[in-house]
Structures are given as structure tokens and as C-alpha cells.
Amino acid sequence: MLGRLRRLALLAEGCFTPENAKTAVGVLRYRAAEVAAVIDSTSAGRSAAECVGLAPEVPVVADLAGAAAAGADALLLGIAPQGGDLPAAWRGLVLDALRRGWDVLSGLHAFLADDPELAAAARGSGARLIDVRRPPAERRVGTAEAAETAALVTLTVGTDCNVGKMTAALEIVRALNRRGASAAFVATGQTGIFIADRGVAVDAVPADFVAGAVEALVLEAARAADHVLVEGQGSLFHPGYSGVTLGLMHGAAPAALILCHQASRDRIRLSGSPRPGALIPALARVREAYERAAGWVRPARVVGVAINTLGLSDVAARSACDRAADELRIPAVDPVRFDAAPLAEALERERQSARLLLDPLS
Amino acid sequence: MLGRLRRLALLAEGCFTPENAKTAVGVLRYRAAEVAAVIDSTSAGRSAAECVGLAPEVPVVADLAGAAAAGADALLLGIAPQGGDLPAAWRGLVLDALRRGWDVLSGLHAFLADDPELAAAARGSGARLIDVRRPPAERRVGTAEAAETAALVTLTVGTDCNVGKMTAALEIVRALNRRGASAAFVATGQTGIFIADRGVAVDAVPADFVAGAVEALVLEAARAADHVLVEGQGSLFHPGYSGVTLGLMHGAAPAALILCHQASRDRIRLSGSPRPGALIPALARVREAYERAAGWVRPARVVGVAINTLGLSDVAARSACDRAADELRIPAVDPVRFDAAPLAEALERERQSARLLLDPLS
């Protein structure tokens, strides 16, 4: 992972649940073979499967010593605290890992390699501090060049943050590859980068260069694939993150959108605020907003819905998908609980009809 | 300026024109008394008035020695090169200024104070390196709290970059103050910060924190004013900068918008790209896009249009304003060439009607 294979200890202290340890859960879902243990002293002794329903063989341990006993040789910070600083309570643990010679992988906004004490500890043991949120050195301004690729560019967009945009993109890539189509995933957030071993955490890029950074990623991915699935971020309806969402959208210049929604959520989640978030509009209104906003730079169509049915019964989950499909008249599935194939098929149809449009005799 | 009064030399080498030296022109327009000279060897010997129609008493000189002879004791980088790095050709000049003990004020994306050679030169002479684009240390995520201020928050929005959003906001603040209303200007870009001596260059803020940074500025300004005029950035229709625009908009959570347009521009300007930008849509469509996008967080209305008539005859300028007013059925003026009063009046009416709505008996 990010340079070499490691046996990871995922730090998820005090919050190893599907809702709260987004990064740890993502890594467990897609790179479980590289995870030796999860660190959460409040769940120690259980398994990852008991806590988050994934990776039955991965134990939850109380501390670094427990992770070492389970075979770990690197530490990955598996949760992103509000504000983005390294919590004081974690500093000792990170220092301990570095002194053991463990690489430390972080998606915090505060870069560990810029911390003199941590940098010195890393130098002392030869360990690496890997800050995946550090923006690229290139300062590129977007020009909508990604609209001109031959590949079908698809962006996952959401009713809110943390509803499953990365997971939907990854599952659709898998489903397309299973069908024999060539599909590439473009990571735009810390968890996606841990999974894909590349990408840019656009939320940490200086605002002027978000679109340009995504454009560069999409152009590169499109050279080797027929489908480019771009991980979306935030939501046009989130007062804190909507700018990230639009910059990412106009940089990727997608032709197709997959709308992602968590069935159990009715309000925008304003983390760290005592104020309640606004009600999430009806899916039809959300679709209209995304299609309109995309169209300011390049027309795009919502071709499918990914419903995150976390916490619902199978019956309720199926019914939530059916309601969305009825409302929007396009395929709607939970790509994790059920199957991403209907979304992959919708994108294949979209790509074929776009090709026919470009070259009617082919 | 930014800490103490200075006698500024504005660096605008090779590009001291109204179109290209936006920062220099802004400082000359609003803080001419602090400018000793403009440096542009290609226009040396002329006056600022001959080059950009402003500040008759300010000479254009060929170099630092000329600026020193004119009384300068500080250097302000008055143009923003594509990419945001310090051009190699300027390094000697900046070093020379620092060695003279001159403070250097910069709005580059590359921070001068982080450059070891420049930082050493500044330490050696006691000069200050002031990077106005450096983001605030606080990492605040926006929550639409600015929507709850008693002040009327107004954002200037544009059909494209560099059409006059900062100037419109500053002229409206002046016009409101002349009418006896209390109005505050919130600077969100480098030139605005040079003029207002405060603010945040949102285009350099990590994307996650753009809205939060603006929210903090608006809440502070609203404590002491009835009108808060927020300087807009970019355009929803610009593929590189639209994310900055939307993040700024949702952070400021304005109730009123002033739509800014340059009459002579018909395409989005993609600086640094060989590709032509897209056609700018009709003003009515632009208005609809901004009102819709604002409404995803807080409903807002475009209450006036600021037309930048640079390069047009007086007759053509008047006619461009009249056409916009006819098309949108709201006041439309060039606030520089003509008068910002109609826009100030429209905002005063908007504020009065909002107050009546809140408290019908007042």
C-alpha cells in the first residue's frame, strides 16, 4: 500500500463502528488482506466482523502491543477527527509506532511529516510518514479538458457527505470489470487513496486548484480505460463542503452521474455543530440540482441511484431502492448489500449510446 | 497598509494595463495616497493616469532605484502570474527590496516567507514578508450560520473571473456609507485584502475550509454593520474556479446578490490555456443559476447588476447598462464609470423589506 506491502494496524480508537470509522471500514472492505488488526480499546477482544460486519479474521486489539502481536508493521490512522489535527491522545501512540520503525499513514489535514517531533522520530528509526492529504505540487487550473476524453467519465454525487459515494464508485468499477469492460477508479479522498494507492484528497487542495487536480487525474485514467469512475465528495446541499463538490464536478467534467443517498438520513449532517442541518430535498430535486450544476460546464445525466441501506432490514432496504427507482425512473440499488450490476449496465448503455452519437456507423 | 503606513512601489513589470494588472489597479483606485510609484520598465516615464486612467500623481518607473527616488519604502507585487510562483525574473528585484529593508507584500500562491533565500534576506535587514494569501490557521467547516445575521449580507457574483466583483462591492459600500447606512466590506481575494487590510484569500484556502473561513469573516463584519458586502470570486460557469465561487457563496449565505458582468466579454476566459472558453450565457440564465445555487443553502435574490464597461464609449456603456436593466428588470449600472447609488438603493430597499418581514410592527 502506497509504495510497498504492509501489515496494517488501523487506528479507530473509541469509534470502530460502520458510521464513524469510515476510513478503517473502507480499508477493511477493499484491502482486508493487508490489515493485521484494528486498534480500539473500547472494542478489544472482538473481531472486525462483530464491530463493522467485515473481515472476520481481523482482530480488534487494545493498543500497539496488541497490534504488533497480531503481526502489524505499520499504523494507519483510520478515523478523521473534526478539525483535522492529530488528537493529543494519539501523539504517544504515533510516536511509539514510529520508534518501532513502523510507517505511519495519515489522512489528517495537519501533516504529520511537518511535525518536528514526529519527523525526528521517523528519521531516527527509518520509518516513513505518509500524509495522503498533502496536495500535489502542481498548481493547475481546470479548463474542462476532461470533457473531451473518449472514455465515459462518471462521477458519484450525493445528497450529503458520507453516504457511500466512494463505495458506489468502487463497486461499479468491480461490476464493470466483471462484465469485461475496462474501468478505472479515481480517488479524491483519503480513504479512496489508501485503497487505490493513488489520487488526490481534493478537500485539502487550495480551492483554486481543485478542478485542475481532478482534471489531471481523469485525463490520466482515461488513457487506459473505457470507463472512469470518479469518487465524489460532499454535496451541493452541504453548506461547508458544496464548493469541494462543484470544483470536483467541473474538473472531472463527467457525462454521467450516479446519485448516492443514505436511506435512513433525512437531514444534512453538520458535524461538530450544535445546529441541525437542513432537510435533504426529494431525490428528484437533488437530481435536478446536480444535472443543472454539471451543465454549467458540460451536460451530464444522472443514470442511476446508489442507495446506502445501512441499518435497514432487507425488506426495508429493497423497498427504499424500489421507491428511488420509481421516483426517478432509473436503476436504484444498494451496491454493497445487493449488487452494483444494474448501475454498471446503465453506464455501459450510456457509453454505447454516446459512442453511437459520435460515430453512427460504428 | 497591513500593519503600518507604507510608501508603496507596485510591481507591474511588462503588464501595467487595466486588463492585466488587477492588483496594482485596485490599490491605485482605493489607496492611491500610499503609492509612491509603479514599476514597469516598458511604460517608464509615463504616469499611472496615462497607463490605467488612475492616480495622476503616481509615476511609472523602470526599476527599484526609480521607485526609491520617488519615495517608496515597500514593494507590493501588483500582478498575479499564472501558476502562482514567483517568476525567476523577479527574484533579484525582491531580494534587492528586502536588502534595502523594504517590506514586501505578496499575493502569490507560493509564499515568499517560506522561501529560505528571501526569508534570510528579510531577517538580515529587518524587513517583513507579508503573504496575504496564506490561509487562516483555524480549520472551520461552514454551517450556514451567516444566514442568521441581522445585517443584510450581499455577495457580488459574476459571469466570469475578473469582471469587477471586488470593485462593485467596494463602490456599493461607499455609496451606502454616503447615504448614512453602515456598510462593511469583506475581502476574499488578494487585492481586496491589500485594500481592506484584512480578509482571507479564499482561493488559497484548503477546499474543505473555504465556506467556514468566509462564514467567520461575515459573522464578524455583521456585528458592526447593517450591510455586509462580500467580494465574490470566480464564476459558477468557470471550469477552474466554480468551486471557489460556490464555497464562498454558501459560506457567506447571502440574502442578496449583485450580478457583475463585463460588457465586452462574450466568452469565459481560460487564462493559460490554448482552448477557447465557453460562451457566457444570457444574463437571465446566469441570474437563475446563481439564485438556484444560493437556494441550496439559503434563498437569495439578484437585486442589481454591475456592468463593467471598460473600453466602451460613454454611449455604448450607457446602452449596455440599459440593456441589462431591461433584460432583468432590476437596476443595472457601471459603478465606476457612472454611479453605484442605484445598487445601494436597491440593497437598502431589500434590507428594509427583510426587516418588515421579520418584524411587521417596526
XYZ file of C-alpha atoms in Angstrom:
724
model
C 0.000 0.000 0.000
C 1.414 3.364 -1.115
C 4.831 2.121 -2.074
C 5.091 -1.311 -0.532
C 3.024 -4.053 1.025
C 2.451 -3.587 4.742
C 0.672 -5.347 7.586
C -1.531 -2.533 8.833
C -2.830 -1.669 12.266
C -5.897 0.545 11.738
C -6.320 3.116 14.487
C -10.029 3.587 15.240
C -9.830 4.262 18.984
C -13.236 4.736 20.576
C -15.160 4.721 17.301
C -14.868 1.451 15.444
C -18.406 1.424 14.048
C -19.634 1.497 10.421
C -20.871 5.071 10.891
C -17.797 6.568 12.490
C -14.681 4.819 11.241
C -15.184 5.499 7.549
C -11.517 5.155 6.612
C -10.936 1.968 8.623
C -14.103 0.399 7.223
C -13.125 1.309 3.661
C -9.675 -0.231 4.007
C -11.184 -3.354 5.605
C -13.686 -3.681 2.796
C -11.199 -3.353 -0.056
C -7.758 -4.269 1.302
C -8.538 -6.601 4.207
C -5.636 -8.918 3.328
C -3.206 -6.180 4.367
C -4.848 -5.490 7.746
C -3.358 -7.249 10.780
C -5.507 -5.621 13.457
C -7.794 -2.742 14.368
C -6.935 -0.697 17.460
C -9.922 0.331 19.593
C -9.548 -0.319 23.311
C -13.330 0.027 23.782
C -13.940 -2.970 21.477
C -10.773 -5.003 22.136
C -11.273 -8.769 22.099
C -13.981 -8.680 19.450
C -13.446 -9.194 15.738
C -13.781 -6.674 12.937
C -16.758 -8.691 11.733
C -18.561 -8.215 15.064
C -17.964 -4.449 15.028
C -18.490 -3.498 11.388
C -19.568 -6.684 9.627
C -16.372 -7.085 7.611
C -13.110 -9.049 7.620
C -13.905 -11.910 10.029
C -10.239 -12.793 10.530
C -9.120 -9.331 11.691
C -8.947 -8.912 15.489
C -9.688 -5.727 17.403
C -6.906 -5.021 19.908
C -6.414 -2.524 22.718
C -3.098 -0.986 21.786
C 0.041 -1.018 19.681
C 1.494 -4.000 21.535
C -1.636 -5.978 20.705
C -1.361 -4.951 17.062
C 2.323 -5.959 16.995
C 1.391 -9.350 18.425
C -1.128 -9.706 15.584
C 1.675 -9.086 13.080
C 1.262 -5.386 12.257
C 4.252 -3.421 10.973
C 2.584 -0.105 10.084
C -0.045 2.208 11.529
C -2.883 3.725 9.512
C -4.991 6.459 11.143
C -8.452 5.111 10.460
C -10.621 7.992 11.601
C -10.607 11.685 10.721
C -11.207 13.876 13.780
C -13.123 17.151 13.244
C -10.675 19.972 12.539
C -8.070 17.665 11.116
C -5.407 17.938 13.817
C -3.682 14.987 15.439
C -5.578 14.486 18.728
C -3.228 14.926 21.693
C -4.238 11.478 22.952
C -2.855 9.866 19.778
C 0.569 11.523 19.771
C 2.149 8.982 22.121
C 0.775 6.127 20.080
C 2.079 7.568 16.793
C 5.491 8.214 18.365
C 5.556 4.665 19.704
C 4.767 3.292 16.240
C 7.496 5.410 14.618
C 10.061 4.319 17.224
C 9.202 0.713 16.379
C 10.124 1.579 12.799
C 6.512 1.393 11.620
C 5.457 3.604 8.732
C 2.522 5.820 9.710
C -0.136 6.545 7.063
C -2.332 9.548 7.742
C -5.180 11.374 6.068
C -5.298 14.220 8.597
C -5.412 17.834 7.416
C -2.426 18.506 9.713
C 0.544 16.863 8.003
C 2.461 14.559 10.321
C 5.688 14.985 8.361
C 5.600 18.715 9.190
C 5.539 17.982 12.939
C 9.159 18.303 14.144
C 8.826 15.720 16.934
C 7.212 13.099 14.684
C 9.579 13.837 11.803
C 12.567 13.367 14.136
C 11.190 10.063 15.426
C 10.681 8.860 11.849
C 14.210 9.843 10.866
C 15.549 8.067 13.941
C 14.032 4.703 13.018
C 13.903 4.992 9.234
C 10.085 4.892 9.295
C 8.052 6.847 6.717
C 5.361 9.412 7.478
C 2.873 9.268 4.608
C 0.403 12.174 4.515
C -2.034 11.261 1.757
C -3.860 14.570 2.044
C -0.845 16.645 1.010
C -1.852 18.480 -2.191
C 0.088 17.951 -5.434
C 2.912 20.416 -6.075
C 1.492 21.307 -9.487
C -0.879 24.278 -9.466
C -3.164 23.502 -12.355
C -6.333 25.476 -13.089
C -9.179 23.461 -14.612
C -10.246 24.111 -18.198
C -12.890 21.378 -18.738
C -10.397 19.411 -20.837
C -11.676 16.195 -19.216
C -14.905 16.668 -21.198
C -13.018 15.639 -24.317
C -11.919 12.135 -23.342
C -13.146 9.118 -25.304
C -13.833 7.290 -22.011
C -17.190 7.720 -20.309
C -16.471 9.776 -17.197
C -18.890 9.126 -14.342
C -18.972 10.973 -11.024
C -20.731 9.738 -7.908
C -22.630 12.600 -6.259
C -24.540 12.652 -3.015
C -27.419 14.034 -1.028
C -24.915 14.557 1.810
C -21.384 13.708 2.950
C -20.555 10.171 3.968
C -23.425 8.431 2.192
C -21.374 5.971 0.123
C -20.010 7.822 -2.917
C -16.585 6.160 -2.763
C -18.044 2.715 -2.164
C -20.518 3.102 -5.027
C -17.702 4.071 -7.412
C -15.529 1.145 -6.310
C -18.379 -1.371 -6.572
C -19.332 -0.110 -10.027
C -15.711 -0.428 -11.195
C -15.703 -4.038 -9.970
C -19.028 -4.764 -11.664
C -17.835 -3.229 -14.944
C -14.600 -5.193 -14.826
C -16.601 -8.381 -14.154
C -18.568 -7.633 -17.321
C -15.331 -7.351 -19.253
C -15.372 -3.565 -19.568
C -12.217 -1.663 -18.690
C -12.964 0.678 -15.811
C -10.678 2.835 -13.665
C -11.339 4.345 -10.241
C -10.190 7.894 -9.485
C -9.693 8.509 -5.748
C -10.388 12.014 -4.477
C -10.388 11.450 -0.711
C -8.106 9.972 1.899
C -9.847 6.593 2.144
C -10.011 6.213 -1.609
C -6.291 6.974 -1.846
C -5.493 4.336 0.797
C -7.494 1.858 -1.276
C -6.286 2.846 -4.761
C -2.695 3.732 -3.793
C -3.030 6.982 -5.723
C -5.268 10.007 -6.150
C -5.647 13.463 -4.645
C -7.521 14.435 -1.482
C -9.292 17.360 -3.110
C -10.682 18.721 0.152
C -7.125 19.695 1.155
C -6.146 21.275 -2.174
C -6.081 25.108 -2.286
C -9.505 25.938 -3.685
C -8.197 27.429 -6.953
C -6.639 24.123 -7.962
C -9.294 21.531 -7.035
C -10.758 21.302 -10.530
C -7.328 21.247 -12.151
C -6.110 18.440 -9.885
C -9.162 16.311 -10.718
C -8.868 17.098 -14.415
C -5.281 15.788 -14.398
C -6.352 12.564 -12.641
C -9.240 11.979 -15.046
C -7.167 12.620 -18.167
C -4.574 10.141 -16.943
C -7.130 7.453 -16.031
C -8.987 7.903 -19.329
C -5.901 6.969 -21.343
C -6.176 3.348 -20.190
C -9.897 2.728 -19.610
C -13.288 2.948 -21.296
C -14.965 3.953 -18.040
C -13.555 6.391 -15.498
C -15.399 6.330 -12.175
C -14.600 9.404 -10.105
C -15.170 9.329 -6.357
C -17.410 12.250 -5.413
C -17.069 14.426 -2.312
C -19.519 16.344 -0.148
C -22.835 17.556 -1.518
C -24.156 20.616 -3.316
C -26.554 20.932 -0.360
C -23.885 20.888 2.374
C -23.042 24.457 3.448
C -19.487 23.514 4.370
C -18.455 21.286 1.501
C -20.510 22.300 -1.541
C -17.552 24.143 -3.061
C -15.474 20.963 -2.991
C -18.338 19.140 -4.695
C -18.704 21.642 -7.530
C -14.970 22.088 -8.099
C -14.582 18.329 -8.307
C -17.567 18.060 -10.643
C -16.372 20.726 -13.075
C -12.820 19.361 -13.007
C -13.977 15.824 -13.809
C -16.484 17.149 -16.387
C -18.473 13.901 -16.267
C -21.097 12.868 -18.815
C -22.823 10.542 -16.317
C -23.672 10.863 -12.640
C -24.606 8.243 -10.050
C -26.699 9.778 -7.283
C -25.859 8.406 -3.823
C -28.166 8.601 -0.822
C -28.378 7.047 2.617
C -31.945 5.815 3.051
C -32.056 6.475 6.786
C -30.839 10.047 6.604
C -33.292 12.933 6.342
C -31.090 15.893 7.281
C -27.692 17.204 6.168
C -25.155 16.256 8.811
C -23.298 19.286 10.184
C -20.581 17.513 12.122
C -19.188 19.492 15.018
C -22.095 21.942 15.041
C -24.897 22.123 17.592
C -27.242 23.348 14.835
C -29.398 20.814 12.981
C -28.674 20.554 9.269
C -31.306 21.338 6.653
C -33.726 18.706 5.401
C -32.425 16.765 2.415
C -34.644 17.616 -0.587
C -36.535 14.967 -2.546
C -34.294 12.886 -4.809
C -35.870 14.369 -7.919
C -34.888 17.844 -6.765
C -31.388 16.665 -5.903
C -31.031 15.124 -9.360
C -32.162 18.334 -10.988
C -29.620 20.354 -8.997
C -26.738 18.104 -9.984
C -27.675 17.984 -13.648
C -28.037 21.741 -13.724
C -24.734 22.375 -11.953
C -22.872 19.950 -14.207
C -24.416 21.648 -17.221
C -22.790 24.974 -16.379
C -19.648 23.367 -17.771
C -20.736 20.131 -19.501
C -24.175 18.494 -19.701
C -24.472 15.334 -17.607
C -27.255 12.940 -16.760
C -27.992 11.006 -13.566
C -28.184 7.432 -14.871
C -28.564 5.501 -11.628
C -29.011 5.732 -7.870
C -26.871 4.065 -5.215
C -28.859 3.689 -2.013
C -26.914 3.090 1.186
C -29.292 0.963 3.281
C -27.081 0.712 6.364
C -29.144 -0.209 9.401
C -32.281 -1.236 7.494
C -33.801 -4.717 7.285
C -33.512 -6.487 3.925
C -37.178 -5.801 3.229
C -36.903 -2.121 4.115
C -33.684 -1.895 2.095
C -35.292 -3.369 -1.003
C -38.269 -1.093 -0.602
C -36.025 2.001 -0.273
C -34.320 1.085 -3.557
C -37.657 0.469 -5.281
C -39.024 3.814 -4.114
C -35.990 5.638 -5.527
C -36.227 3.743 -8.823
C -39.948 4.590 -9.071
C -39.370 8.248 -8.255
C -36.536 8.776 -10.724
C -37.314 6.066 -13.338
C -33.712 4.843 -13.387
C -31.970 1.852 -11.748
C -31.581 2.190 -7.964
C -29.719 -0.383 -5.846
C -27.578 -0.738 -2.769
C -24.305 -1.712 -4.467
C -22.937 -3.262 -1.244
C -25.934 -5.134 0.150
C -27.364 -6.101 -3.219
C -25.442 -5.736 -6.474
C -23.843 -2.924 -8.473
C -24.541 -4.699 -11.778
C -27.651 -2.634 -12.670
C -25.599 0.555 -12.287
C -22.743 -0.905 -14.350
C -25.229 -1.878 -17.060
C -26.729 1.595 -17.082
C -23.258 3.074 -17.577
C -22.418 0.605 -20.337
C -25.637 1.586 -22.130
C -24.748 5.252 -21.655
C -21.289 4.702 -23.102
C -22.617 2.771 -26.088
C -25.203 5.419 -26.930
C -22.600 8.187 -26.568
C -20.346 6.278 -28.994
C -23.181 5.813 -31.487
C -23.831 9.526 -31.287
C -20.196 10.279 -32.065
C -19.822 7.658 -34.786
C -23.205 6.390 -36.066
C -21.600 3.865 -38.443
C -19.547 2.034 -35.835
C -1.340 49.066 4.966
C -1.380 45.667 6.722
C 0.165 46.811 9.967
C 1.621 50.231 9.214
C 1.530 53.007 6.659
C 3.968 52.497 3.810
C 5.012 54.248 0.632
C 4.456 51.503 -1.892
C 6.180 50.610 -5.120
C 3.705 48.498 -7.128
C 5.431 45.893 -9.274
C 3.579 45.530 -12.597
C 6.514 44.782 -14.884
C 5.501 44.367 -18.511
C 1.760 44.493 -17.867
C 0.645 47.794 -16.365
C -2.706 47.935 -18.145
C -6.260 47.975 -16.722
C -6.839 44.427 -18.004
C -3.665 42.803 -16.734
C -2.530 44.478 -13.538
C -5.676 43.901 -11.495
C -3.987 44.149 -8.117
C -1.984 47.269 -8.954
C -5.057 48.945 -10.423
C -7.155 48.073 -7.354
C -4.594 49.512 -4.956
C -4.255 52.648 -7.107
C -8.006 53.090 -7.171
C -8.570 52.739 -3.440
C -5.254 53.535 -1.710
C -3.502 55.834 -4.164
C -2.197 58.076 -1.346
C 0.073 55.239 -0.220
C 1.558 54.564 -3.659
C 4.889 56.241 -4.485
C 5.472 54.620 -7.876
C 4.573 51.794 -10.247
C 7.421 49.666 -11.634
C 7.057 48.702 -15.305
C 10.144 49.289 -17.439
C 8.021 49.035 -20.601
C 5.973 52.087 -19.543
C 8.588 54.021 -17.554
C 8.366 57.795 -17.865
C 4.602 57.815 -18.201
C 2.135 58.385 -15.365
C -0.284 55.911 -13.816
C -3.067 58.031 -15.272
C -1.724 57.559 -18.814
C -1.494 53.778 -18.375
C -4.626 52.902 -16.419
C -6.547 56.162 -16.060
C -5.987 56.483 -12.312
C -3.803 58.350 -9.813
C -2.402 61.198 -11.962
C 0.364 61.978 -9.489
C 1.884 58.471 -9.424
C 4.889 57.993 -11.775
C 5.749 54.782 -13.626
C 9.432 53.957 -13.152
C 11.795 51.393 -14.651
C 13.200 49.778 -11.528
C 13.647 49.764 -7.781
C 16.088 52.668 -7.849
C 13.486 54.740 -9.664
C 10.858 53.764 -7.100
C 13.238 54.674 -4.257
C 13.840 58.069 -5.845
C 10.049 58.527 -5.904
C 9.965 57.873 -2.160
C 8.956 54.192 -1.983
C 9.860 52.182 1.105
C 7.986 48.918 0.392
C 7.292 46.650 -2.579
C 3.871 45.259 -3.443
C 3.646 42.573 -6.141
C 0.904 44.049 -8.291
C 0.294 41.214 -10.732
C -0.503 37.553 -10.190
C 1.363 35.318 -12.660
C -0.371 32.121 -13.816
C 0.599 29.243 -11.525
C 1.263 31.481 -8.571
C 5.025 31.095 -8.318
C 7.496 33.956 -8.028
C 8.760 34.453 -11.594
C 12.538 33.909 -11.772
C 12.942 37.363 -13.304
C 11.504 38.974 -10.162
C 13.664 37.231 -7.587
C 16.562 39.681 -7.894
C 14.184 42.606 -7.554
C 12.500 41.174 -4.444
C 15.890 40.403 -2.884
C 17.069 43.922 -3.666
C 13.964 45.366 -1.988
C 14.440 43.203 1.109
C 18.113 44.178 1.361
C 17.056 47.807 1.313
C 14.894 46.965 4.331
C 11.651 47.288 2.355
C 8.707 45.163 3.404
C 7.464 43.010 0.512
C 3.711 42.408 0.215
C 2.696 39.459 -1.927
C -0.480 37.761 -3.030
C 1.269 34.871 -4.803
C 0.176 31.296 -4.181
C 3.836 30.490 -3.407
C 4.518 32.069 -0.021
C 7.603 34.269 -0.038
C 8.205 33.784 3.684
C 8.649 30.036 3.041
C 11.477 30.713 0.572
C 14.744 30.271 2.512
C 16.723 32.818 0.487
C 14.047 35.510 0.747
C 13.378 34.763 4.409
C 17.102 35.088 5.171
C 17.299 38.417 3.331
C 14.282 39.698 5.282
C 15.812 38.620 8.592
C 19.068 40.298 7.641
C 17.501 43.710 7.132
C 14.513 43.512 9.471
C 12.086 43.709 6.538
C 8.763 41.877 6.637
C 7.491 39.384 4.080
C 3.709 39.640 4.070
C 1.935 36.814 2.216
C -1.712 37.843 2.158
C -2.797 34.596 0.535
C -1.691 32.446 3.470
C -4.830 30.690 4.784
C -6.011 31.213 8.358
C -4.742 28.667 10.877
C -8.295 27.867 12.014
C -9.898 24.957 10.145
C -13.565 25.850 10.311
C -16.229 23.980 8.359
C -19.158 26.122 7.229
C -22.616 25.555 8.738
C -24.660 28.372 7.105
C -24.572 30.285 10.395
C -24.051 33.514 8.418
C -27.672 33.167 7.248
C -28.788 34.205 10.730
C -27.215 37.651 10.967
C -29.411 40.726 11.349
C -27.304 42.526 8.734
C -28.201 42.172 5.066
C -25.442 40.058 3.574
C -24.819 40.734 -0.125
C -22.417 38.852 -2.369
C -21.148 40.085 -5.723
C -21.232 37.254 -8.265
C -20.004 37.213 -11.828
C -20.412 35.905 -15.325
C -16.644 35.247 -15.278
C -13.459 35.977 -13.352
C -12.026 39.467 -13.333
C -15.189 41.310 -14.327
C -15.362 43.736 -11.385
C -16.832 41.890 -8.388
C -14.437 43.454 -5.875
C -14.821 46.921 -7.316
C -18.612 46.653 -7.338
C -18.634 45.643 -3.664
C -16.282 48.480 -2.682
C -18.255 51.090 -4.653
C -21.541 49.912 -3.140
C -20.063 50.134 0.373
C -19.008 53.717 -0.370
C -22.435 54.573 -1.786
C -24.215 53.057 1.234
C -21.943 54.916 3.634
C -22.615 58.156 1.730
C -26.347 57.514 2.294
C -25.711 57.175 6.012
C -26.100 53.392 6.126
C -23.460 51.379 7.913
C -21.812 49.027 5.456
C -18.776 46.773 5.757
C -16.648 45.233 3.018
C -15.434 41.633 3.342
C -12.302 40.952 1.285
C -11.903 37.447 -0.120
C -9.023 37.945 -2.563
C -5.522 39.302 -2.526
C -6.342 42.736 -3.950
C -9.297 43.170 -1.629
C -7.076 42.311 1.329
C -4.457 44.870 0.258
C -7.249 47.455 0.120
C -9.152 46.482 3.285
C -6.116 45.476 5.364
C -7.910 42.265 6.334
C -9.793 39.322 4.888
C -8.998 35.850 3.569
C -7.844 34.890 0.068
C -10.317 32.048 -0.262
C -8.788 30.676 -3.444
C -5.750 29.557 -1.426
C -7.699 28.007 1.457
C -7.858 24.186 1.530
C -11.170 23.481 -0.172
C -12.848 21.992 2.928
C -12.495 25.282 4.805
C -13.422 27.923 2.229
C -17.036 28.260 3.394
C -16.028 28.233 7.058
C -13.425 30.964 6.536
C -15.972 33.193 4.790
C -18.618 32.448 7.419
C -16.237 33.657 10.139
C -15.484 36.885 8.236
C -19.179 37.594 7.606
C -20.224 36.935 11.206
C -17.540 39.332 12.430
C -18.413 42.062 9.922
C -22.142 41.716 10.655
C -21.644 42.599 14.312
C -20.826 46.207 13.402
C -22.773 46.923 10.222
C -26.270 46.855 8.738
C -24.916 45.845 5.335
C -22.155 43.339 4.717
C -20.827 43.385 1.152
C -18.832 40.274 0.367
C -16.345 40.306 -2.502
C -17.185 37.428 -4.847
C -14.678 35.213 -6.657
C -14.686 33.327 -9.930
C -17.909 32.247 -11.577
C -20.246 29.246 -11.466
C -19.562 28.974 -15.208
C -15.757 28.886 -14.960
C -14.493 25.274 -15.074
C -11.456 26.082 -12.959
C -12.900 28.329 -10.282
C -16.584 27.411 -9.869
C -15.872 25.520 -6.653
C -14.360 28.628 -5.077
C -17.463 30.566 -6.124
C -19.937 28.111 -4.602
C -17.950 27.563 -1.386
C -17.739 31.322 -0.910
C -21.440 31.697 -1.661
C -22.596 29.052 0.801
C -20.196 30.293 3.464
C -21.430 33.879 3.178
C -25.057 32.667 2.918
C -26.167 35.978 1.374
C -29.775 37.144 1.042
C -28.911 39.459 -1.842
C -26.692 39.131 -4.885
C -25.251 41.720 -7.245
C -24.553 40.221 -10.657
C -21.333 41.509 -12.252
C -20.554 41.347 -15.955
C -18.042 42.842 -18.333
C -19.988 44.175 -21.309
C -17.241 43.471 -23.838
C -16.712 39.847 -22.836
C -18.615 37.062 -24.554
C -16.545 34.016 -23.547
C -15.222 32.624 -20.270
C -11.536 33.466 -20.032
C -9.391 30.358 -19.574
C -6.096 32.002 -18.737
C -3.040 29.946 -19.581
C -4.993 27.586 -21.841
C -4.873 27.440 -25.642
C -8.539 26.328 -25.632
C -11.256 28.964 -26.029
C -13.611 29.271 -23.077
C -17.330 28.599 -23.379
C -19.770 31.321 -24.375
C -21.136 33.260 -21.406
C -24.889 32.527 -21.153
C -27.519 35.263 -21.284
C -27.711 37.321 -18.069
C -31.151 35.911 -17.266
C -29.739 32.395 -17.308
C -26.776 33.453 -15.209
C -29.128 35.034 -12.675
C -31.201 31.887 -12.492
C -28.089 29.758 -11.901
C -26.891 31.942 -9.041
C -30.283 32.138 -7.364
C -30.695 28.387 -7.624
C -27.224 27.634 -6.287
C -27.661 30.042 -3.381
C -31.017 28.437 -2.620
C -29.418 25.041 -1.974
C -28.381 26.587 1.350
C -30.293 29.873 1.675
C -32.624 31.607 -0.786
C -31.130 34.750 -2.323
C -32.226 37.227 -4.949
C -30.202 39.118 -7.543
C -31.210 42.721 -6.808
C -28.932 44.613 -9.180
C -26.373 44.337 -11.962
C -22.916 45.894 -12.053
C -21.749 46.281 -15.629
C -18.039 46.778 -16.239
C -17.925 48.937 -19.365
C -14.156 49.089 -19.699
C -13.143 50.003 -23.245
C -16.607 51.162 -24.356
C -17.628 54.699 -25.341
C -19.925 56.512 -22.901
C -22.859 55.948 -25.243
C -22.135 52.240 -25.672
C -21.602 51.929 -21.919
C -24.933 53.521 -21.096
C -26.648 51.322 -23.635
C -25.043 48.146 -22.199
C -26.401 49.066 -18.757
C -29.860 49.829 -20.153
C -29.988 46.508 -21.984
C -29.136 44.605 -18.797
C -31.734 46.563 -16.811
C -34.357 45.824 -19.470
C -33.473 42.138 -19.621
C -33.535 41.558 -15.870
C -35.931 44.333 -14.722
C -33.581 45.445 -11.945
C -31.116 48.361 -11.655
C -28.000 47.955 -13.805
C -25.104 50.435 -13.734
C -21.352 50.667 -14.119
C -20.488 51.579 -10.517
C -17.109 53.049 -11.549
C -17.919 54.982 -14.711
C -21.371 56.045 -13.591
C -22.624 55.664 -10.005
C -23.202 52.836 -7.546
C -26.114 54.698 -5.910
C -28.863 52.721 -7.717
C -27.348 49.466 -6.428
C -27.011 50.888 -2.914
C -30.656 51.977 -3.022
C -31.752 48.530 -4.183
C -29.920 46.959 -1.249
C -31.397 49.444 1.213
C -34.888 48.582 -0.057
C -34.056 44.887 0.232
C -32.899 45.338 3.814
C -35.972 47.361 4.775
C -38.361 44.795 3.337
C -36.490 41.942 5.032
C -36.799 43.799 8.337
C -40.515 44.391 7.830
C -40.928 40.718 7.136
C -39.171 39.843 10.382
C -40.939 42.473 12.490
C -44.065 43.843 10.759
C -44.763 46.374 13.545
C -41.388 48.116 13.453
